[in-house]
Amino acid sequence: MFVLAVLVGFEVISKVPATLHTPLMSGANSIHGIILLGVVVVAGSARTPLEYALVAVAAAFATANVVGGYLVTDRMLEMFRTREGR
Amino acid sequence: MNAVTQLGYLAAAVAFVLGLHLMNSPATARRGNLLSAAGMAVALAITAVRLARNTDTLTGPVVLLAGVAVGAAGGALLARRVPMTGMPQLVSLFNAVGGGAAALVAVTEYVRLSPAVGAQITVSALLDVVIGGVTFTGSLIAAGKLQGWVTGNPVLFPGRRVVSAALVAIVVAGAVWLLVTPNVPVLVVVIVAAAAFGVAMVLPIGGADMPVVISLLNAFTGTAVAMAGFVLHSVALIIAGALVGASGTILTKLMADAMNRSVVAVLVGGFGTGDTGPAAVGAADTSVRSVTAEDAAIQLAYARKVIVVPGYGLAAAQAQHELSGLVELLIERGVDVCYAIHPVAGRMPGHMNVLLAEANVPYPMLKEMDEVNDEFAATDVALVVGANDVTNPAARRPGNPVSGMPILNVDAARSVIVIKRSMGHGYAGIDNELYSAPGTGMLFADARTALAELTASVRTLVG
């Protein structure tokens, strides 16, 4: 599974023009925000104040990664509109 | 895990892959990002439903939602407010919190399981917190360097190799300890050492190499997330993390190639001190000719062909709209104008394209280095706006910090106008021989002011 995903990751990127490197990096950055899913899982099994505190911080971090990541990528890509006629 | 859940996670993984694939072209890139976001939403929704079904206390979900609310508000606010020039450091900041979250997930699980932590979980958790810790502080330092809160110069403190080695030793010793007997405080020591290592790793690296560093740390975070997946036995995390780890590694290599740097050389650091490399040979005669906005405007207005070379100075001055306005005016006068984009113009690959697109510059007007380099010879005026090292002819000779870096052949143009605030150095910290070339005129001003003056002059002088 892990190996397969690695191979796919190599394959997907190798054909990208330099122009889109920054948005692409930002896009990949958003995807690792999936760690929020892991935060949800540990939130379900947390039982002590220490664990709850860790969950709260991790949730804030991960959500900022997801929400901010996708919004910023979208903002960058929004700029690549081609204008109609000159 | 029932079939529906499995299918949902699989769909999310497919959405991530397809999303990245669609980002290969400007036309479909935005759709790709939306698809990726949709996949994320599906994966999170499934997990949230499973949590709601299986939990017997409300504290966890409440704490989770509180954190989510804070993170969502902060992330959205930053994403909306930060100007386009600040994008690279913002990506780095989001990368930092992602890495931090990945480390915290492993810590939480470790605390819950301890003292009965199995070897497989221990190894995954260790890898997760070490990589996550390094990423967290490293990305913050990288963002700080780009933002100017941390010096962009390489910080080479004496004995840094020793410090780094000591930190690695602490991490390794802690790892061995944990494999023998699980112990939460030791894990904390390992995290602190990893975090300190992140600082020690990025501080010696010059600001010019930050894009490569950020991209590398982005790949690190992906790997940390995959490790968190092994800790939690979550297939979705493993797949998405590995995908980012691999694609981020490729992207890092592409960026380094564009800058003619090797990733290893970047990590060794010390590039761009400005005093290690000797001044480029032939730079002894630094007599530069300065021109007025009026002169430059006349040159531009009566040129047949103009190539604009934007660089970080344009981004820093937020002058992309003024530039686009001037170019529009020249085009109306019948001048053939295009933009020459160096692969690493600005602070990262694609940075200029994004900025100029914001100013409504049509995508076809932007030409990549390889495509445009032969056109300089047939160009009347090359207008350099805040670009420095990527135009330095010294790169064609060995023996200086920019040697071998692919550059734009600006010096081949019949005449060159350079808009620059002062004779300050670029990232490589050396003189630019282009400035003392006979055909070059320097227009000393902030890019925004200079471009506004040029536009006004073109209007008044040549109507």
XYZ file of C-alpha atoms in Angstrom:
549
model
C 0.000 0.000 0.000
C 2.711 2.411 1.119
C 4.999 1.458 -1.753
C 2.176 1.760 -4.262
C 1.329 5.259 -3.027
C 4.992 6.254 -3.263
C 5.185 5.065 -6.867
C 1.996 6.921 -7.754
C 3.380 10.053 -6.084
C 6.538 9.912 -8.201
C 4.512 9.369 -11.348
C 2.007 12.164 -10.803
C 4.525 14.962 -10.338
C 7.070 14.203 -13.009
C 5.107 15.999 -15.729
C 4.508 19.437 -14.233
C 5.662 22.766 -15.718
C 7.750 24.965 -13.391
C 4.997 27.558 -13.520
C 2.768 25.450 -11.357
C 5.374 24.360 -8.825
C 4.246 26.737 -6.113
C 0.530 25.916 -6.329
C 1.429 22.249 -6.608
C 3.553 22.352 -3.489
C 0.679 24.073 -1.767
C -1.705 21.405 -3.066
C 0.484 18.590 -1.751
C 0.760 20.534 1.497
C -3.050 20.515 1.806
C -3.204 16.766 1.285
C -1.039 15.997 4.285
C -3.654 17.885 6.272
C -5.358 14.481 6.256
C -3.573 14.062 9.576
C -6.773 15.670 10.904
C -8.343 12.289 10.297
C -5.789 10.834 12.695
C -6.622 13.541 15.227
C -10.303 12.539 15.008
C -9.339 8.922 15.701
C -7.254 9.735 18.773
C -9.938 12.150 19.963
C -12.281 9.158 20.142
C -9.984 7.187 22.402
C -8.606 10.026 24.557
C -9.485 9.773 28.245
C -7.076 11.887 30.319
C -6.693 15.681 30.563
C -3.219 15.418 29.005
C -4.583 13.517 26.023
C -7.435 15.997 25.626
C -4.996 18.896 25.640
C -2.860 17.196 22.987
C -5.964 16.518 20.887
C -7.069 20.160 21.087
C -3.703 21.500 19.899
C -3.358 18.827 17.216
C -6.902 19.541 15.972
C -6.176 23.267 15.679
C -2.899 22.588 13.853
C -4.325 20.008 11.468
C -7.426 22.045 10.645
C -5.326 25.123 9.900
C -3.289 22.918 7.556
C -6.384 21.614 5.741
C -8.495 24.776 5.554
C -5.622 27.184 4.982
C -3.903 24.858 2.529
C -6.878 24.416 0.225
C -7.906 28.072 0.370
C -4.427 29.336 -0.435
C -4.000 26.869 -3.289
C -7.346 27.934 -4.701
C -6.385 31.595 -4.369
C -3.191 31.009 -6.296
C -4.896 28.989 -9.014
C -7.693 31.502 -9.373
C -5.048 33.767 -10.853
C -4.517 31.546 -13.871
C -7.605 32.775 -15.641
C -7.146 33.453 -19.309
C -8.743 36.674 -20.299
C -11.281 36.855 -23.084
C -10.036 39.044 -25.942
C -7.798 42.029 -25.569
C -14.282 -1.055 9.060
C -17.147 -1.949 6.775
C -17.219 -1.913 2.981
C -18.722 1.577 2.710
C -15.971 3.093 4.853
C -13.275 1.306 2.858
C -14.762 2.517 -0.405
C -14.989 6.073 0.910
C -11.310 6.135 1.879
C -10.374 4.627 -1.462
C -12.398 7.316 -3.270
C -10.589 9.990 -1.243
C -7.194 8.543 -2.176
C -8.192 8.474 -5.854
C -9.372 12.095 -5.554
C -5.968 13.144 -4.157
C -4.086 11.454 -6.984
C -6.382 12.794 -9.702
C -6.350 16.229 -8.066
C -2.561 16.399 -8.191
C -2.654 15.141 -11.752
C -5.091 17.873 -12.829
C -2.705 20.442 -11.365
C -0.369 19.698 -14.264
C -2.028 22.341 -16.375
C -3.288 25.840 -15.522
C -6.590 25.119 -17.240
C -7.535 22.218 -14.984
C -5.494 23.033 -11.875
C -8.295 24.677 -9.969
C -10.615 21.749 -10.574
C -7.857 19.466 -9.355
C -7.586 21.362 -6.096
C -11.357 21.256 -5.599
C -11.394 17.524 -6.289
C -8.643 17.023 -3.749
C -10.603 19.096 -1.211
C -13.716 17.029 -1.905
C -11.755 13.849 -1.260
C -10.554 15.319 2.010
C -14.120 16.229 3.002
C -15.334 12.681 2.284
C -12.515 11.073 4.274
C -13.108 13.403 7.230
C -16.883 12.938 7.144
C -16.527 9.144 7.254
C -14.099 9.349 10.161
C -16.319 11.800 12.043
C -19.321 9.489 11.658
C -17.282 6.558 12.954
C -16.185 8.649 15.944
C -19.766 9.678 16.684
C -20.883 6.051 16.614
C -18.138 4.616 18.739
C -17.592 7.202 21.411
C -19.043 6.815 24.899
C -17.951 10.193 26.208
C -18.574 13.626 24.754
C -15.377 15.228 26.025
C -13.245 13.976 23.127
C -15.529 15.279 20.359
C -16.066 18.599 22.166
C -12.340 19.169 22.611
C -11.810 18.141 19.000
C -14.420 20.569 17.698
C -12.987 23.401 19.782
C -9.578 22.805 18.248
C -11.074 22.494 14.781
C -12.933 25.799 15.167
C -9.766 27.632 16.221
C -7.675 26.049 13.456
C -10.276 26.651 10.752
C -10.680 30.297 11.721
C -6.927 30.877 11.884
C -6.206 29.031 8.653
C -8.983 30.753 6.712
C -8.023 34.182 8.022
C -4.373 33.776 7.057
C -5.217 32.263 3.680
C -7.441 35.225 2.833
C -5.381 38.035 4.294
C -1.778 37.283 3.423
C -0.678 39.127 0.265
C 0.524 37.147 -2.752
C 4.144 37.956 -1.936
C 3.787 36.082 1.305
C 2.560 32.826 -0.229
C 5.801 30.845 0.146
C 6.110 31.513 3.862
C 2.408 30.851 4.354
C 2.740 27.434 2.727
C 5.708 26.843 5.012
C 3.634 27.836 8.050
C 0.797 25.466 7.115
C 3.413 22.794 6.570
C 4.788 23.446 10.049
C 1.431 22.978 11.769
C 0.774 19.863 9.677
C 4.046 18.368 10.843
C 3.305 19.420 14.412
C -0.120 17.780 14.249
C 1.406 14.565 12.887
C 3.849 14.441 15.795
C 1.112 15.210 18.341
C -1.096 12.403 17.027
C 1.663 9.878 17.660
C 2.370 11.355 21.095
C -1.308 11.156 22.089
C -1.564 7.539 20.991
C 1.710 6.716 22.739
C 0.528 8.314 25.988
C -2.720 6.366 25.789
C -1.062 2.995 25.147
C 1.873 3.433 27.494
C 3.332 1.603 29.317
C 2.291 -1.294 27.044
C 3.555 -0.082 23.678
C 4.502 -2.683 21.095
C 7.681 -2.484 19.029
C 5.891 -1.744 15.743
C 3.971 1.183 17.250
C 7.127 2.448 18.986
C 9.135 2.514 15.748
C 6.351 4.237 13.778
C 5.712 6.726 16.580
C 9.415 7.516 16.864
C 9.773 8.129 13.141
C 6.631 10.253 13.226
C 7.680 12.495 16.142
C 11.261 12.880 14.912
C 10.275 13.823 11.347
C 7.321 15.872 12.571
C 9.451 17.700 15.139
C 12.150 18.565 12.605
C 9.503 19.733 10.118
C 7.668 21.843 12.670
C 10.608 23.994 13.739
C 12.415 23.823 10.386
C 9.354 25.129 8.526
C 8.858 27.896 11.075
C 12.481 29.026 10.642
C 12.113 28.830 6.841
C 8.933 30.936 6.992
C 10.686 33.376 9.341
C 13.600 33.730 6.921
C 11.306 34.521 3.997
C 9.242 36.915 6.090
C 12.394 38.645 7.301
C 11.872 37.803 10.999
C 14.917 35.568 10.895
C 17.982 36.699 8.978
C 18.068 35.437 5.414
C 21.828 35.028 5.630
C 23.191 31.625 6.529
C 23.733 31.495 10.274
C 26.981 29.616 10.726
C 27.607 29.395 14.444
C 30.851 27.732 15.496
C 30.486 24.108 16.429
C 27.131 23.708 14.677
C 28.200 20.332 13.306
C 28.940 19.226 16.876
C 25.574 20.510 18.086
C 23.743 18.722 15.265
C 25.654 15.512 15.931
C 24.861 15.751 19.637
C 21.153 16.203 18.885
C 21.179 13.194 16.566
C 22.907 11.194 19.300
C 20.200 12.196 21.795
C 17.481 11.113 19.364
C 19.155 7.772 18.692
C 19.806 7.114 22.391
C 16.205 7.989 23.221
C 14.962 5.687 20.464
C 16.987 2.769 21.802
C 15.717 3.439 25.333
C 12.098 3.472 24.155
C 12.497 0.220 22.270
C 13.677 -1.407 25.483
C 11.211 0.233 27.887
C 8.343 2.511 26.838
C 8.563 5.818 28.696
C 6.668 9.056 27.967
C 9.258 11.561 29.330
C 11.962 10.010 27.138
C 9.676 10.457 24.119
C 9.349 14.138 25.045
C 13.154 14.440 25.194
C 13.370 12.888 21.720
C 10.823 15.399 20.375
C 12.658 18.371 21.887
C 15.956 17.152 20.408
C 14.304 16.667 16.991
C 12.779 20.150 17.175
C 16.165 21.647 18.062
C 17.683 19.735 15.171
C 15.106 21.297 12.840
C 16.300 24.749 13.893
C 19.966 23.763 13.550
C 19.259 22.273 10.132
C 17.561 25.315 8.557
C 19.423 28.220 10.218
C 22.674 27.686 8.263
C 20.834 27.684 4.938
C 20.661 30.928 2.974
C 17.354 32.544 2.051
C 17.852 31.767 -1.635
C 17.532 28.077 -0.956
C 14.379 28.343 1.156
C 12.017 27.158 -1.630
C 13.930 23.905 -1.860
C 13.940 23.578 1.924
C 10.205 24.215 2.220
C 9.478 21.678 -0.483
C 11.708 19.116 1.233
C 10.041 19.714 4.597
C 6.687 19.349 2.845
C 7.755 15.878 1.769
C 8.927 15.225 5.354
C 5.474 16.069 6.697
C 3.914 13.649 4.233
C 6.246 10.944 5.528
C 5.419 11.829 9.149
C 1.712 11.547 8.324
C 2.296 8.122 6.760
C 4.069 7.057 9.973
C 1.111 8.334 11.994
C -0.957 6.071 9.747
C 1.158 3.098 10.821
C 0.706 4.088 14.480
C -3.079 4.253 14.101
C -3.394 1.464 11.508
C -5.088 3.950 9.195
C -4.823 3.115 5.497
C -6.024 6.574 4.451
C -3.190 8.276 6.340
C -0.585 5.861 5.000
C -1.659 6.364 1.387
C -2.068 10.147 1.503
C 1.126 10.594 3.512
C 3.173 8.419 1.174
C 1.711 10.233 -1.836
C 2.820 13.620 -0.466
C 6.173 12.220 0.656
C 6.943 10.926 -2.835
C 5.516 13.800 -4.873
C 7.147 16.300 -2.521
C 10.518 14.618 -3.000
C 10.219 14.840 -6.785
C 9.128 18.464 -6.568
C 12.116 19.241 -4.336
C 14.463 17.734 -6.887
C 12.815 19.689 -9.724
C 13.212 22.937 -7.798
C 16.819 22.222 -6.935
C 17.534 21.379 -10.582
C 16.010 24.667 -11.699
C 18.373 26.517 -9.367
C 21.317 24.378 -10.368
C 21.724 23.304 -6.762
C 21.828 19.811 -5.414
C 19.593 19.027 -2.466
C 22.678 17.871 -0.565
C 24.482 21.160 -1.241
C 21.428 23.040 0.005
C 21.373 21.084 3.250
C 25.084 21.630 3.869
C 24.165 25.313 3.928
C 26.357 28.400 3.902
C 25.354 29.450 0.376
C 24.918 33.151 -0.219
C 27.009 34.627 2.544
C 28.401 37.208 0.181
C 31.808 37.073 1.811
C 32.836 33.472 1.197
C 32.810 33.701 -2.576
C 35.347 36.057 -4.101
C 33.873 38.885 -6.145
C 33.335 37.831 -9.721
C 36.334 38.423 -11.925
C 35.805 41.442 -14.141
C 33.590 43.138 -11.594
C 36.392 45.476 -10.594
C 35.051 48.184 -12.872
C 31.694 48.857 -11.283
C 30.927 52.109 -12.999
C 27.193 52.071 -13.559
C 25.140 54.409 -15.662
C 21.876 55.614 -14.187
C 18.995 56.735 -16.376
C 15.949 58.893 -15.696
C 12.407 57.586 -16.001
C 11.890 59.882 -19.009
C 14.838 58.428 -20.922
C 13.806 54.901 -20.116
C 10.200 55.635 -21.159
C 11.318 56.907 -24.561
C 13.495 53.842 -25.095
C 10.582 51.571 -24.267
C 7.975 53.474 -26.268
C 10.032 53.472 -29.472
C 11.280 49.915 -29.157
C 10.093 47.260 -31.551
C 10.520 44.405 -29.135
C 10.682 44.517 -25.333
C 11.192 41.647 -22.907
C 10.281 42.214 -19.269
C 12.282 40.271 -16.664
C 10.440 40.290 -13.336
C 12.091 39.227 -10.081
C 11.598 39.316 -6.363
C 11.873 43.104 -6.217
C 8.625 43.277 -8.186
C 6.921 41.019 -5.680
C 8.333 42.873 -2.689
C 7.117 46.210 -4.057
C 3.695 44.703 -4.945
C 4.124 46.403 -8.306
C 2.612 43.743 -10.551
C -0.425 45.899 -11.412
C 1.755 48.892 -12.343
C 3.921 46.634 -14.490
C 0.944 45.132 -16.251
C -0.419 48.654 -16.873
C 2.849 49.795 -18.456
C 3.010 46.712 -20.664
C -0.614 47.241 -21.794
C 0.276 50.783 -22.786
C 3.309 49.626 -24.772
C 1.244 46.969 -26.533
C -1.325 49.613 -27.488
C 1.554 51.505 -29.108
C 2.382 48.419 -31.153
C 5.434 47.252 -29.184
C 5.950 43.501 -29.098
C 6.192 42.698 -25.366
C 6.520 39.464 -23.446
C 7.630 38.412 -19.970
C 10.685 36.213 -19.446
C 10.193 34.008 -16.420
C 13.243 32.390 -14.859
C 12.384 29.067 -13.201
C 13.214 30.462 -9.778
C 12.315 34.128 -10.267
C 10.952 35.465 -7.003
C 11.133 33.155 -4.056
C 9.903 29.939 -5.604
C 9.151 28.367 -8.942
C 5.928 29.768 -10.340
C 5.967 32.727 -7.968
C 6.119 35.317 -10.767
C 3.443 33.574 -12.804
C 1.064 33.767 -9.864
C 1.835 37.427 -9.221
C 1.438 38.446 -12.852
C -1.696 36.389 -13.258
C -3.091 38.389 -10.350
C -2.493 41.523 -12.399
C -4.483 39.930 -15.247
C -1.476 39.280 -17.460
C -2.616 36.680 -20.006
C -0.907 33.359 -19.495
C 0.469 33.125 -23.089
C 2.527 36.302 -22.528
C 4.642 34.556 -19.925
C 7.556 32.738 -21.490
C 9.765 30.234 -19.721
C 13.532 30.670 -19.781
C 14.347 28.030 -22.408
C 11.654 29.340 -24.707
C 12.682 32.988 -24.513
C 16.465 32.919 -24.120
C 17.185 33.010 -27.855
C 14.899 36.010 -28.317
C 17.026 38.428 -26.299
C 19.458 38.865 -29.188
C 16.608 40.298 -31.316
C 15.313 42.483 -28.497
C 15.638 46.261 -28.377
C 15.084 46.728 -24.661
C 15.146 44.241 -21.801
C 13.381 45.718 -18.778
C 14.629 44.069 -15.577
C 12.297 44.693 -12.639
C 13.807 43.612 -9.339
C 15.596 40.537 -10.694
C 19.271 40.140 -9.901
C 21.186 36.862 -9.698
C 19.145 35.213 -12.481
C 20.497 37.814 -14.932
C 24.167 37.778 -13.868
C 26.489 36.835 -16.759
C 29.066 35.727 -14.151
C 27.063 32.506 -13.936
C 28.581 31.424 -17.233
C 32.072 31.386 -15.689
C 33.321 28.992 -13.047
C 34.575 30.090 -9.664
C 31.806 32.163 -8.129
C 28.660 31.464 -6.110
C 26.306 31.622 -9.110
C 28.519 29.580 -11.461
C 26.589 27.177 -13.595
C 23.177 28.511 -12.631
C 21.020 28.772 -15.743
C 20.429 32.472 -16.396
C 18.340 34.645 -18.695
C 20.463 36.042 -21.535
C 19.492 39.614 -20.711
C 22.970 40.828 -21.641
C 22.292 39.845 -25.265
C 19.611 42.537 -25.627
C 20.549 45.737 -27.458
C 19.931 47.776 -24.335
C 18.937 46.932 -20.798
C 16.994 48.962 -18.249
C 17.256 47.757 -14.671
C 14.764 48.989 -12.093
C 16.357 48.486 -8.697
C 16.266 50.292 -5.391
C 20.023 50.345 -4.868
C 23.187 48.539 -5.851
C 22.461 45.963 -3.142
C 23.348 42.363 -3.750
C 21.008 39.536 -4.630
C 20.872 36.318 -2.664
C 24.189 35.068 -3.955
C 25.800 38.131 -2.414
C 27.941 39.092 -5.408
C 28.070 41.989 -7.857
C 25.972 41.646 -10.989
C 28.161 42.294 -14.020
C 25.084 43.152 -16.053
C 24.800 46.463 -14.170
C 28.203 47.705 -15.275
C 27.731 46.607 -18.901
C 27.849 49.505 -21.391
C 24.311 48.924 -22.685
C 22.744 48.962 -19.251
C 20.980 51.899 -17.640
C 20.001 51.747 -13.982
C 16.745 53.322 -12.866
C 17.196 53.570 -9.105
C 13.759 53.507 -7.494
C 11.245 51.299 -5.792
C 9.645 49.141 -8.503
C 6.184 50.572 -7.919
C 7.301 54.195 -8.120
C 9.536 53.579 -11.115
C 6.845 51.774 -13.103
C 4.264 54.452 -12.321
C 6.730 57.114 -13.492
C 7.516 55.155 -16.647
C 3.826 54.818 -17.456
C 3.204 58.512 -16.869
C 6.238 59.436 -18.973
C 5.174 57.235 -21.870
C 1.754 58.895 -21.819
C 3.013 62.475 -21.658
C 6.127 62.252 -23.811
C 4.920 60.138 -26.682
C 1.148 60.419 -26.282
